Short mmCIF file of C-alpha atoms and ligand atoms in Angstrom, two decimals:
data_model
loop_
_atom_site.label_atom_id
_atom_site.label_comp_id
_atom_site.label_asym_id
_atom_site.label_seq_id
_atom_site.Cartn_x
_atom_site.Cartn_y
_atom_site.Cartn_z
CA UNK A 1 104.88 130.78 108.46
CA UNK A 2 104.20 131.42 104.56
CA UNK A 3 101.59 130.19 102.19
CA UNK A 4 102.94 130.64 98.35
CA UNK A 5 100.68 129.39 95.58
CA UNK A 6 101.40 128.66 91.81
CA UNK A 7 98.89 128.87 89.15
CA UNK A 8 96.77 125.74 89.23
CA UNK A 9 94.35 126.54 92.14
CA UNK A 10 94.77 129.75 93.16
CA UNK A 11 90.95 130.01 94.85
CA UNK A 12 92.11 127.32 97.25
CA UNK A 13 95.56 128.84 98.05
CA UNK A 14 93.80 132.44 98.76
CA UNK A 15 91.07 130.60 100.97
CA UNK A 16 93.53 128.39 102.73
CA UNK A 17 95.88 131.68 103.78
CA UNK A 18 92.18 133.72 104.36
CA UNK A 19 91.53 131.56 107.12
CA UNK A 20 95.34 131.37 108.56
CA UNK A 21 94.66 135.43 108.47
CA UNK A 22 97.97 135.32 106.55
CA UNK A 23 98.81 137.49 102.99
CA UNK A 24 99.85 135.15 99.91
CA UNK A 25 103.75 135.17 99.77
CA UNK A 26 104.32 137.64 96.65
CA UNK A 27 105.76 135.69 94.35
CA UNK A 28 105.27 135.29 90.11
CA UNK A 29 105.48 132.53 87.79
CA UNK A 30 106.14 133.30 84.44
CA UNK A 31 106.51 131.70 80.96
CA UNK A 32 109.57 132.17 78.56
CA UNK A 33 108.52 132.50 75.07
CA UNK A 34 109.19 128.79 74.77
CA UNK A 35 106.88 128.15 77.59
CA UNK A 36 109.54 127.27 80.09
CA UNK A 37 108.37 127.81 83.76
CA UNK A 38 110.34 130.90 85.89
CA UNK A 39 109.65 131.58 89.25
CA UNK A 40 110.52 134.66 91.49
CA UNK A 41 109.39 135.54 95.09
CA UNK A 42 109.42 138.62 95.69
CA UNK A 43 110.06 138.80 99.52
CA UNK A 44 112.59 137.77 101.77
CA UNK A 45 111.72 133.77 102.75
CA UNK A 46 115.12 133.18 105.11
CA UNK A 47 114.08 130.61 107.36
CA UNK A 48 110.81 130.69 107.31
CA UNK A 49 108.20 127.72 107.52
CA UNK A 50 106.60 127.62 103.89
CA UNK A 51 103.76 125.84 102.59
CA UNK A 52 103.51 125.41 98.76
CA UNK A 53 99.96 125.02 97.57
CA UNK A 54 99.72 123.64 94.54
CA UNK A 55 97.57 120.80 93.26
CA UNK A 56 99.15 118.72 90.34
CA UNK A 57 95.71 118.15 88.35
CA UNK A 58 95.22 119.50 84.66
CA UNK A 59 97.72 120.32 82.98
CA UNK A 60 99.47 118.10 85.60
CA UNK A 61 102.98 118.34 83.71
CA UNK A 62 103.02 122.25 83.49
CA UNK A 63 101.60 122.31 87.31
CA UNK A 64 104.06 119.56 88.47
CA UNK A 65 106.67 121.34 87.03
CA UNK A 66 105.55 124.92 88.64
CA UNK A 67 106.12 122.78 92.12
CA UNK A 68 108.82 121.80 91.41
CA UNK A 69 110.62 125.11 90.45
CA UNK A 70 108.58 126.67 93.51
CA UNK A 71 110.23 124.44 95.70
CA UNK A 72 113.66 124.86 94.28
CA UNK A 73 113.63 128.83 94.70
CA UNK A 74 112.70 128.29 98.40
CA UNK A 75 115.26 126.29 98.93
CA UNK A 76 118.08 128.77 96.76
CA UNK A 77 116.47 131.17 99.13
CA UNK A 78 117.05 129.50 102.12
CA UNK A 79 114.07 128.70 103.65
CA UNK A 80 113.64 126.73 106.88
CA UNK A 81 111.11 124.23 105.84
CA UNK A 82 109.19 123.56 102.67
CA UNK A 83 105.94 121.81 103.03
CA UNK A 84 104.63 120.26 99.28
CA UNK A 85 100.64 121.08 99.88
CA UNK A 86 98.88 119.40 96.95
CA UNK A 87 95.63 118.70 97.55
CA UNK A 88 95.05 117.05 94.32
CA UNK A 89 98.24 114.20 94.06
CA UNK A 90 98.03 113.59 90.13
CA UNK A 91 99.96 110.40 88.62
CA UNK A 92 98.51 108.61 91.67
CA UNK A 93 96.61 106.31 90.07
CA UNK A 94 99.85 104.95 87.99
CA UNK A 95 101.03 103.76 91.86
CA UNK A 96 102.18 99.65 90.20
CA UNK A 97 103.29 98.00 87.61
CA UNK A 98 100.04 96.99 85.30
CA UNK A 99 102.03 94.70 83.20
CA UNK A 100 106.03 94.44 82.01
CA UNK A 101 107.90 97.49 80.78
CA UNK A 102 105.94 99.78 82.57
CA UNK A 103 106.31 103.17 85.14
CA UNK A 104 105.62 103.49 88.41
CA UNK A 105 104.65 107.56 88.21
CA UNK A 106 103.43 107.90 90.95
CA UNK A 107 106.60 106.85 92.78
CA UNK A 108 108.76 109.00 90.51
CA UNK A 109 106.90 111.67 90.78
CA UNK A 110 107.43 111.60 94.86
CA UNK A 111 111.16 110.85 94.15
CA UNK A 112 111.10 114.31 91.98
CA UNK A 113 109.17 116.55 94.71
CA UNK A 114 111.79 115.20 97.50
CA UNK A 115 114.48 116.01 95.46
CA UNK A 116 113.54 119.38 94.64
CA UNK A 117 113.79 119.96 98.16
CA UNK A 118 110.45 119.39 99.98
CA UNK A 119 110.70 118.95 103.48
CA UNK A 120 107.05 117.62 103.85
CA UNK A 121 103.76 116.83 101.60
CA UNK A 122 100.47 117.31 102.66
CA UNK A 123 97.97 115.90 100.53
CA UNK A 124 93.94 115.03 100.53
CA UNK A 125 93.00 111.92 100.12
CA UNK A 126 95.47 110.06 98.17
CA UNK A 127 94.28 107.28 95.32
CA UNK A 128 96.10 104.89 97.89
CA UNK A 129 97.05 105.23 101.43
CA UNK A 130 100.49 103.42 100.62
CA UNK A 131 101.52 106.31 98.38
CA UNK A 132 102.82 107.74 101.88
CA UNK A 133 105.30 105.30 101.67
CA UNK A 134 106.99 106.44 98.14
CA UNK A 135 108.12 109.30 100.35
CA UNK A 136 111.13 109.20 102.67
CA UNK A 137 109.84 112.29 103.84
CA UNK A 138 107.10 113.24 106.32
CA UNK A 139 103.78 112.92 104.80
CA UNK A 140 100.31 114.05 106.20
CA UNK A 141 96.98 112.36 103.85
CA UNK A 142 93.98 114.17 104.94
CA UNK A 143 89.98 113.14 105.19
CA UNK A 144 87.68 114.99 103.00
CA UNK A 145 85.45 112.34 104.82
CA UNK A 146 84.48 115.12 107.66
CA UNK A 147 83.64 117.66 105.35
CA UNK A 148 80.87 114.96 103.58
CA UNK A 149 79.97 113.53 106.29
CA UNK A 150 78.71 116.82 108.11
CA UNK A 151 77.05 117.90 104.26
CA UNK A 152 74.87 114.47 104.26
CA UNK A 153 74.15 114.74 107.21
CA UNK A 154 72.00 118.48 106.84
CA UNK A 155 70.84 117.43 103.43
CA UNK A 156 70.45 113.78 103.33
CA UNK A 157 70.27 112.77 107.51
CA UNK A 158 66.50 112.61 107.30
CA UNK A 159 66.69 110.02 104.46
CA UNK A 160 67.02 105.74 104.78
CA UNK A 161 70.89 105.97 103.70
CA UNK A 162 73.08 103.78 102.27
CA UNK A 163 76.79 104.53 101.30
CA UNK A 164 78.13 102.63 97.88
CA UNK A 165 81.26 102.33 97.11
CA UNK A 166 81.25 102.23 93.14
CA UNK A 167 83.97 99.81 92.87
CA UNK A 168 85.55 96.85 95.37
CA UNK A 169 88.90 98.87 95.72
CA UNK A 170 86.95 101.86 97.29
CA UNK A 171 85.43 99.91 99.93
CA UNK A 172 87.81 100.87 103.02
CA UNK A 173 87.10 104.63 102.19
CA UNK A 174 83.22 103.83 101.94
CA UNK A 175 83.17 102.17 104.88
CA UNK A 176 85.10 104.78 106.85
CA UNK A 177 82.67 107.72 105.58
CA UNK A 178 79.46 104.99 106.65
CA UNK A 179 81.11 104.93 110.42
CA UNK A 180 80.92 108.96 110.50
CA UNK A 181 76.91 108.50 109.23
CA UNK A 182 75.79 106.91 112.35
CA UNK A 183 76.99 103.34 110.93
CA UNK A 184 74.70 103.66 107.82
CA UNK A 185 74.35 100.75 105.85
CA UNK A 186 77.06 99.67 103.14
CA UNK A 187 76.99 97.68 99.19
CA UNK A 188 78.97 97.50 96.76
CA UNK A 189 78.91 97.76 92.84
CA UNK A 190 81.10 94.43 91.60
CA UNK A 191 82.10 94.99 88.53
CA UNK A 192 82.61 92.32 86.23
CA UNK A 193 83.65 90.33 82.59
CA UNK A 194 82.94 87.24 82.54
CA UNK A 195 84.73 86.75 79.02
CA UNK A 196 86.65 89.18 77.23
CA UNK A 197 84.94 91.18 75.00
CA UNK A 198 81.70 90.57 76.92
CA UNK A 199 80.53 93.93 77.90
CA UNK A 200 81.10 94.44 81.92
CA UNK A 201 78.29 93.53 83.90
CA UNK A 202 77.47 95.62 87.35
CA UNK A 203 76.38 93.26 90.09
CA UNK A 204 74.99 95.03 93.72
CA UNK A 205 75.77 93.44 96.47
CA UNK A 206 73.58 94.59 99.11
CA UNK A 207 69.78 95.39 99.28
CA UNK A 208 69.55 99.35 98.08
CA UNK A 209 65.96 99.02 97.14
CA UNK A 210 64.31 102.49 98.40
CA UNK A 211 67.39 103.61 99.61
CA UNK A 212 69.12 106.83 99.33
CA UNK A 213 72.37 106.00 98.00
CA UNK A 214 75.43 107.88 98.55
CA UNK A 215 78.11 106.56 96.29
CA UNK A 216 81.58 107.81 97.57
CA UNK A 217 85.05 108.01 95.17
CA UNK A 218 88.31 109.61 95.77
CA UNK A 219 88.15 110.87 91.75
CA UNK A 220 85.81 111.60 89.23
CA UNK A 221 87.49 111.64 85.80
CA UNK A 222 85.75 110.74 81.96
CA UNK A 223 82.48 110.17 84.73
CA UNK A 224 82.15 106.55 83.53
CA UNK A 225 82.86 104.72 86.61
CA UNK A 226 80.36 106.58 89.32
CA UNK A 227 77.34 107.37 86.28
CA UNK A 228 77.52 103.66 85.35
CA UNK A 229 77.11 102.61 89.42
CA UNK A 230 74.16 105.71 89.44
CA UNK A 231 72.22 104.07 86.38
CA UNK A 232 72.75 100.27 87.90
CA UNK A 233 71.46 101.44 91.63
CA UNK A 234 68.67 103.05 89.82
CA UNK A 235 67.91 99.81 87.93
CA UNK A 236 67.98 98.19 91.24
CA UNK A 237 65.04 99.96 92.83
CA UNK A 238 67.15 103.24 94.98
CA UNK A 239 65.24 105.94 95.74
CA UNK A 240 68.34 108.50 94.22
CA UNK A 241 71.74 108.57 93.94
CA UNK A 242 74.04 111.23 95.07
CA UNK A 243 77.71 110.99 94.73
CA UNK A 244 80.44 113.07 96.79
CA UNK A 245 83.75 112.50 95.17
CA UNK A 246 86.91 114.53 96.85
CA UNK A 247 88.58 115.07 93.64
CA UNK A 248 86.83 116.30 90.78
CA UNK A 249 89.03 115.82 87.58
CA UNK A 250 86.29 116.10 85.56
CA UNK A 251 88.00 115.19 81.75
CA UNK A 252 86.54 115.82 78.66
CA UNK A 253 82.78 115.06 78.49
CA UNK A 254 82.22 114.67 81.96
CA UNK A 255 80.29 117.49 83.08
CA UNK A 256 77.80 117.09 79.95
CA UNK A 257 77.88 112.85 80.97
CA UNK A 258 77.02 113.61 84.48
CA UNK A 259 74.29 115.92 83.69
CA UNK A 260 72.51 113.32 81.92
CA UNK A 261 73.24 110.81 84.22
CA UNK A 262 71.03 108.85 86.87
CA UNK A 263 72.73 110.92 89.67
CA UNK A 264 70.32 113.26 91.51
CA UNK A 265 73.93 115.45 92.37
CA UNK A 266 77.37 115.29 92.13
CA UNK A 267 79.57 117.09 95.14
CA UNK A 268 83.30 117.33 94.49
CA UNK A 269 85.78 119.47 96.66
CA UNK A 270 87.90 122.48 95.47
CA UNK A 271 90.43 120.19 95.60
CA UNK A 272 91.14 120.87 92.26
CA UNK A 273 89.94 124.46 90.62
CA UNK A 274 86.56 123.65 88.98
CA UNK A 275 85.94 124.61 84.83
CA UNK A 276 83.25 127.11 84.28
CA UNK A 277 81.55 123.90 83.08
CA UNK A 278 81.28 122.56 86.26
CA UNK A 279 80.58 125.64 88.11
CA UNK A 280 77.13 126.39 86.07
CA UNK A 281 75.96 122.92 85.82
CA UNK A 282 73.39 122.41 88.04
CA UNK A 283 73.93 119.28 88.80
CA UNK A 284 77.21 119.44 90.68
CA UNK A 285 77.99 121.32 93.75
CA UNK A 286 81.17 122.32 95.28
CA UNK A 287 82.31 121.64 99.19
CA UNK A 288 85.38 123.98 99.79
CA UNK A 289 87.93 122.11 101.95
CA UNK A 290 89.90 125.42 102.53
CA UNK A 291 89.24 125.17 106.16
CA UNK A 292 90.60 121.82 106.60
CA UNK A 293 93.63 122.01 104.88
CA UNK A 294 94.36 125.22 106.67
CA UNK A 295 93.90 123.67 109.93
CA UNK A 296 96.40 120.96 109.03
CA UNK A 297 99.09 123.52 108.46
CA UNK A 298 97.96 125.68 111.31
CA UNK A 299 99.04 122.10 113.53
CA UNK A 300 102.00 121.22 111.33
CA UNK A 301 103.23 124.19 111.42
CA UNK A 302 103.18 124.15 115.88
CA UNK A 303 103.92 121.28 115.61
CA UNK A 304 100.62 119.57 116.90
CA UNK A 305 98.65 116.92 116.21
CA UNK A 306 97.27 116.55 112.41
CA UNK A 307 95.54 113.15 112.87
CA UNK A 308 92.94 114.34 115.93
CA UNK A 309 91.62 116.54 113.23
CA UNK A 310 89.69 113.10 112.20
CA UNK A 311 88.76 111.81 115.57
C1 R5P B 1 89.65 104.35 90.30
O1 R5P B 1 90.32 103.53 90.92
C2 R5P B 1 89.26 105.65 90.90
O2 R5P B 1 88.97 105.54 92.26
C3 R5P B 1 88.05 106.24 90.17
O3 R5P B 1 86.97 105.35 90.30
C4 R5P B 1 88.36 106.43 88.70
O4 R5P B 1 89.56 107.10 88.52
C5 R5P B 1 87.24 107.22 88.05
O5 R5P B 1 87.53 107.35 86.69
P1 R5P B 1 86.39 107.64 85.62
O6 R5P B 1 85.57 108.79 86.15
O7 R5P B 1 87.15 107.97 84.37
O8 R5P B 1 85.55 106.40 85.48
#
């Protein structure tokens, strides 16, 4: 077995192969003066079982295309298997057509990693389950839920919790990370319009009055969504509200919005390799999900059973 990383989270990649107790395949990626991406590994990969880490987040073109050129040198060099690990799936949330004329990214970019040559994915919780389906090749979606759930539970377990989900699309995932807190108690933000042009109005459902609220997202991006939900929990009489989001895109203003937020913390994985901006703020803190993803390939890789990880 091999681990090879690109560029866009090499932390993660070193971690993941620290805890297989397995070197980082030597390999470089370079830029030609016109910023074209070359790849070289430098060590014989004949039919070996190799696992690509490489998260698609920002730049997601330049890392996408990294991937993708990755992939293609394993395969010119004849290795056995090629397992796509990217813990971060970018484009996911283009996954349907919002109105006429219009992509479906998220598909094409699965269409572009099988034909590069992938043999497998292996991703962390994907915007939607169903994006397993744009591949016609095997596809593993892992849980950051454990790695929460066990992180509430030392610093929050003591507290009357509630899990939110900050949006009515999120509830399956907030309900699944509620069943791993003892059953803990579950509402919903409900966002809403009435008219257009009518600013959007944030409606609770469910009694979080004195409550420790853990609101739960698979991304954090311009921070609007999950500071909005903080500020309208507040309003409704919580006791604090701490977020854990797997993915922490983190665009733009967002570290500055969410340190002026309502939240009490934010916790993102290292899904994604965190800005110095998010590293110092005080307000956010960063699970490493190293040894999950690590374990995955440890069972893909002997062919054993990835879903008992979440039992
Ligand atoms: C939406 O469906 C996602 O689950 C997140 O809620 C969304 O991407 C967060 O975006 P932002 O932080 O820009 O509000």
């Amino acid at each position: 077995m091999k681990i090879m990383s690109g560029n866009s989270n090499l932390p993660l990649a070193r971690a993941i192969a620290g805890y297989l107790e397995l070197p980082l395949t030597d390999a470089s990626v370079r830029r030609f003066a016109d910023e074209e991406i070359f790849v070289e590994i430098h060590e014989n990969v004949r039919g070996e079982d190799v696992f690509v880490v490489q998260p698609t987040s920002y730049p997601a073109n330049d890392n996408l295309m990294e991937l993708l050129i990755g992939i293609d040198a394993l395969r010119r060099a004849s290795a056995k298997r090629i397992t796509a690990v990217v813990p971060y799936f970018g484009y996911a949330r283009q996954d349907r057509k919002p109105g006429p004329r219009t992509p479906i990214s998220a598909k094409l970019v699965a269409n572009l990693i099988t034909e590069a040559g992938a043999d497998r994915v292996l991703s962390v919780d994907l915007h939607a389950g169903q994006i397993q389906g744009f591949f016609d090749i095997p596809t593993d979606n892992l849980f950051a839920a454990p790695v929460m759930a066990a992180d509430i539970q030392a610093r929050y377990g003591d507290e009357s919790l509630m899990v939110v989900s900050p949006d009515v699309g999120g509830v399956v995932r907030a309900r699944a990370l509620a069943k791993r807190l003892d059953n803990a108690p579950l509402a919903i933000v409900d966002k809403r319009r009435d008219r257009p042009g009518q600013s959007e109005v944030m409606n609770i459902i469910g009694d979080v009055k004195d409550r420790a609220c853990i609101l739960i997202d698979d991304i954090i991006d311009s921070g609007g969504t999950l500071c909005n939900a903080a500020q309208a929990l507040m309003d409704e009489g919580a006791a604090s509200v701490t977020a854990y989001i797997t993915h922490g895109v983190l665009s733009g203003a967002a570290v500055s919005r969410v340190s002026n937020s309502a939240l009490k913390e934010l916790v993102i994985t290292d899904s994604i390799q965190a800005t110095d901006a998010a590293k110092n703020s005080d307000r956010i803190r960063i699970l490493t999900i190293a040894p999950l993803i690590g374990e995955a390939i440890r069972r893909i890789a002997d062919e054993s059973s990835v879903s008992s990880l979440f039992d």
